[in-house]
Amino acid sequence: MSFMSLRHEGNDMATRGLEVGRALRDLIATGAYAPGSRLNENELAIALKVSRTPVRSALSTLAAEGLLVYRPNSGYSVRPFSSRDIEEIYAVRAELDGMAARLAAFKGLSDQQRGAHHRLLQESGELIAQDRWDDDVCQRWRQVNSAFHAVIHEAANNAYLVQAIHQTDEIPFFALIRFKWYDKEMLRRSHEEHVEISDAILNRQPSRAESLESEHVYRSGRRLVANWRRIEEQIRRGKCFESAVLSDAA
Amino acid sequence: MSFMSLRHEGNDMATRGLEVGRALRDLIATGAYAPGSRLNENELAIALKVSRTPVRSALSTLAAEGLLVYRPNSGYSVRPFSSRDIEEIYAVRAELDGMAARLAAFKGLSDQQRGAHHRLLQESGELIAQDRWDDDVCQRWRQVNSAFHAVIHEAANNAYLVQAIHQTDEIPFFALIRFKWYDKEMLRRSHEEHVEISDAILNRQPSRAESLESEHVYRSGRRLVANWRRIEEQIRRGKCFESAVLSDAA
DNA sequence: GTTGGCCTTATTGTATCCATTTTTCCACAT
DNA sequence: ATGTGGAAAAATGGATACAATAAGGCCAAC
């Protein structure tokens, strides 16, 4: 039987369910499925070389996380989102990240966190200093940016705050991944804001850290919303989702 | 075949999965399973008169929501939580509810919302005015309290804010449900705080509404944490979870 | 008497099967 | 030509069968 051989083909992992979940999340995040499109369980099962059971399990998890929407007897589809969604998300994020910065400044950073903090700030500075501006640099910047904020979240030392932040992180990431680059000016300002935030946290100024971080997130949100509105406009003019995104990003 | 008869026994609902999810949530919320206890899929399937498939689906959803924890090859168990968890949750809630109150005061209430607002405040006042203090009154107060805050959340008009609040609402509810009563003084103060908050929102004072609401939630959290610490202390002295809770609540 | 290892048992994880529902598409009538 | 009805196809929802892993108990050896 062919299906037996599949199970022993690549690995000997105990449970493939989690693996499938990650794979699905990647598929969606990287844009293999456009927002609103329906996910065929059979198709996914075949693509991932497992049966429908673990696929369905993963789908229900992703739906609970808000990445997918579920309609009884109609299955799962990628959650569509509008610039309105992004606006609302960033309003919440500004509050939550502000809180994280406040707590981080109040509680102080561990030596390890301070080390990571400095390293990331320096790398970020190097990235915007150089003239190259290709996909690699762009992706690297995204990583550094995420890591910078992650240190603050961690330093806030509140698991539920982190959870709430992660919850609201999926969709913006989802939207950002479709832009191939950022403009340099935007990143330079972002870096400067990071430096200021860092200063406030390291000098233990909670309320200054909070307002700076909050403003920083809010501004990022404004930029993303503006870009996304342009994409929506193109879609309204008849372009399909993918081509609208690509033409704006390329 | 007996299993066939079961499926046609009670209802003709299209999908039982959602139904099962709600039933499970109720079972956990009402304390049929203590925190930390493992959930046997077979047992649940038999109790709910369905096969393991919808049960597993519901379990994975509840796990994604944070009500259960999942360990590969060990299944699902009710998420244990400590007074530390409650502290962290209420810190986040103070921020989120404060934000909701700020937005509600900024955007203003619709006529319908204003009506519900007044009605709930009045009912809350009547509840604390009377001398009866049994389970019914207590449960009614919980409902009124929830509804009062729900109006504010709704008025904030931000779906992701509401989502984040709901996320952090499960565990406190979970903890509160185990107390059979509140002391009267605590509720009287709570009601007075509600009146003040209401005043700030209706008079369109965003920052006052925010700080009042934030303080209100923070105080509620302190009270719940204090009570929960007493329960933890009893458990540490050897009592099992249930008896510790009951002795404190009765 | 205690401890370590093995074997049985119970429970989870995955695959497949069947019923029900939705969707699609084509024929037919207006 | 277009809209509607209905039948066929496909996809989801749920049940069961089987495999794999973990848990617990029992026996033996020290």
XYZ file of C-alpha atoms in Angstrom, chain A:
250
model
C 0.000 0.000 0.000
C 1.358 3.325 -1.055
C 0.117 5.313 1.924
C 2.109 3.122 4.245
C 5.330 3.927 2.526
C 4.624 7.637 2.820
C 4.487 7.504 6.558
C 7.927 5.954 6.769
C 9.414 8.013 4.027
C 10.952 11.103 5.529
C 10.967 11.043 9.279
C 10.075 9.220 12.429
C 8.408 12.063 14.271
C 5.909 11.113 16.910
C 3.124 13.471 15.983
C 2.782 15.161 12.648
C -0.073 17.340 13.740
C 2.085 20.183 15.024
C 4.320 19.871 12.026
C 1.300 20.189 9.767
C 0.156 23.256 11.687
C 3.473 24.997 11.127
C 3.519 24.046 7.476
C 0.021 25.405 6.995
C 0.853 28.619 8.793
C 3.854 29.076 6.521
C 1.803 28.366 3.433
C -0.676 31.040 4.416
C 1.847 33.561 5.679
C 3.980 33.377 2.553
C 0.918 34.020 0.480
C 0.385 30.682 -1.215
C -3.273 31.246 -0.459
C -4.755 34.684 -0.902
C -7.033 36.174 1.754
C -10.555 34.888 1.371
C -9.617 31.804 -0.591
C -10.983 28.496 0.519
C -8.717 25.729 1.761
C -9.447 22.301 0.408
C -8.725 19.692 3.040
C -7.996 16.972 0.532
C -5.648 19.143 -1.439
C -3.711 20.124 1.681
C -3.589 16.520 2.869
C -2.087 15.404 -0.425
C 0.334 18.321 -0.553
C 1.562 17.635 2.974
C 1.477 13.870 2.501
C -0.752 13.120 5.438
C -4.402 12.178 5.779
C -7.152 14.707 6.278
C -7.279 14.094 10.021
C -4.160 16.018 11.085
C -4.949 18.676 8.489
C -8.361 19.237 9.991
C -6.872 19.408 13.441
C -4.411 22.055 12.328
C -7.113 24.004 10.525
C -9.302 24.173 13.592
C -6.355 25.425 15.609
C -5.504 28.130 13.103
C -9.145 29.145 13.010
C -9.190 29.513 16.782
C -6.114 31.721 16.472
C -7.986 33.915 14.037
C -5.891 33.251 10.974
C -8.701 31.351 9.269
C -12.448 31.675 9.355
C -14.707 28.679 9.619
C -18.167 28.237 8.183
C -20.067 25.086 9.109
C -20.363 22.723 6.171
C -18.228 25.036 4.088
C -14.857 24.520 5.671
C -12.057 26.950 6.263
C -10.864 29.950 4.324
C -8.052 32.417 4.795
C -9.300 35.345 6.798
C -9.727 38.404 4.645
C -8.726 41.686 6.184
C -9.144 45.277 5.210
C -7.282 48.461 6.018
C -9.888 48.918 8.726
C -8.692 45.685 10.332
C -5.116 46.866 10.182
C -6.108 50.174 11.730
C -7.890 48.497 14.612
C -5.060 46.046 15.144
C -2.460 48.772 15.319
C -4.559 50.764 17.740
C -4.497 47.767 20.060
C -0.844 47.086 19.360
C 0.102 50.657 20.194
C -1.505 50.172 23.578
C -0.030 46.740 24.254
C 3.469 47.533 23.037
C 3.362 50.755 24.978
C 2.494 48.788 28.075
C 5.311 46.352 27.386
C 7.818 49.182 27.066
C 6.538 50.745 30.275
C 6.878 47.482 32.178
C 10.293 46.798 30.667
C 11.499 50.224 31.746
C 9.968 49.741 35.177
C 11.356 46.260 35.807
C 14.641 46.759 34.011
C 16.400 44.482 31.546
C 18.459 41.437 32.484
C 22.114 41.442 31.408
C 21.302 39.044 28.633
C 18.413 41.153 27.417
C 20.546 44.278 27.526
C 23.187 42.494 25.450
C 20.653 41.411 22.825
C 19.208 44.906 22.857
C 22.526 46.563 22.047
C 23.452 43.994 19.452
C 20.147 44.431 17.644
C 20.308 48.206 17.696
C 23.804 48.111 16.264
C 22.853 45.657 13.536
C 19.841 47.765 12.699
C 22.107 50.811 12.389
C 24.462 48.946 10.091
C 21.590 47.811 7.913
C 20.307 51.302 7.248
C 23.847 52.685 6.881
C 24.704 50.566 3.892
C 23.480 51.393 0.430
C 22.466 47.948 -0.686
C 18.734 47.570 -0.593
C 17.706 44.162 -1.867
C 15.377 41.457 -0.641
C 17.942 39.958 1.698
C 18.605 43.215 3.484
C 14.908 43.855 3.692
C 14.148 40.486 5.201
C 17.053 40.846 7.587
C 15.675 44.177 8.715
C 12.315 42.596 9.379
C 13.970 39.976 11.544
C 15.982 42.528 13.481
C 12.921 44.682 13.975
C 10.906 41.754 15.285
C 13.710 40.712 17.604
C 14.081 44.224 18.961
C 10.452 44.382 19.940
C 10.512 40.792 21.190
C 13.189 41.711 23.725
C 10.924 44.421 25.104
C 7.970 42.051 25.231
C 10.050 39.502 27.079
C 11.375 42.067 29.518
C 7.827 43.086 30.387
C 7.603 39.621 31.926
C 3.886 39.113 31.460
C 2.889 35.966 29.590
C -0.612 37.177 28.814
C 0.617 40.451 27.447
C 2.914 38.524 25.123
C 0.052 36.258 24.120
C -2.196 39.181 23.287
C 0.564 40.783 21.264
C 1.206 37.614 19.312
C -2.486 37.290 18.613
C -2.535 40.694 16.970
C 0.726 40.028 15.202
C -0.449 37.456 12.706
C -2.393 39.686 10.363
C 0.053 42.611 10.166
C 2.831 40.156 9.444
C 0.609 38.633 6.868
C 0.182 42.010 5.209
C 3.809 43.046 5.546
C 5.173 39.878 4.007
C 3.642 40.898 0.728
C 5.682 44.058 0.452
C 9.049 43.284 -1.013
C 10.707 46.387 0.315
C 10.351 49.384 2.529
C 11.549 52.805 1.561
C 14.767 53.843 3.127
C 13.513 57.009 4.774
C 10.853 55.063 6.611
C 13.407 52.656 8.007
C 15.789 55.395 9.024
C 13.089 57.061 11.075
C 12.076 53.728 12.514
C 15.647 53.124 13.599
C 15.868 56.524 15.235
C 12.689 55.807 17.135
C 14.178 52.529 18.298
C 17.204 54.377 19.631
C 15.014 56.723 21.600
C 12.888 53.912 22.984
C 16.001 52.043 23.958
C 17.298 55.083 25.772
C 14.078 55.452 27.745
C 14.019 51.807 28.752
C 17.677 51.573 29.717
C 17.372 54.758 31.771
C 14.309 53.377 33.529
C 11.804 55.987 32.394
C 8.545 54.000 32.190
C 6.133 56.650 31.045
C 8.517 58.076 28.461
C 9.200 54.566 27.147
C 5.493 53.902 26.962
C 4.607 56.983 24.979
C 7.578 56.628 22.625
C 6.837 52.979 21.902
C 3.159 53.645 21.524
C 3.826 56.450 19.063
C 6.304 54.274 17.204
C 3.809 51.472 16.700
C 1.082 53.906 15.808
C 3.242 55.460 13.090
C 4.170 52.055 11.674
C 0.491 51.275 11.552
C -0.302 54.471 9.690
C 2.277 53.638 7.057
C 1.006 50.104 6.600
C -2.611 51.250 6.445
C -1.744 53.831 3.792
C -0.016 51.210 1.651
C -2.806 48.739 2.111
C -5.377 51.351 1.091
C -3.547 51.783 -2.191
C -3.784 48.049 -2.757
C -7.479 48.011 -1.944
C -7.978 50.846 -4.399
C -6.341 48.829 -7.150
C -8.490 45.828 -6.334
C -11.571 48.016 -6.499
C -10.458 49.018 -9.965
C -10.655 45.398 -11.016
C -7.246 43.950 -10.385
C -7.120 40.612 -8.654
C -5.622 40.500 -5.197
C -2.269 39.057 -6.157
C -1.546 41.343 -9.048
C -2.537 44.380 -7.010
C -0.087 43.441 -4.275
C 2.684 42.549 -6.664
C 2.426 45.743 -8.672
C 2.662 47.789 -5.524
C 5.511 45.852 -4.067
C 7.768 45.229 -7.009
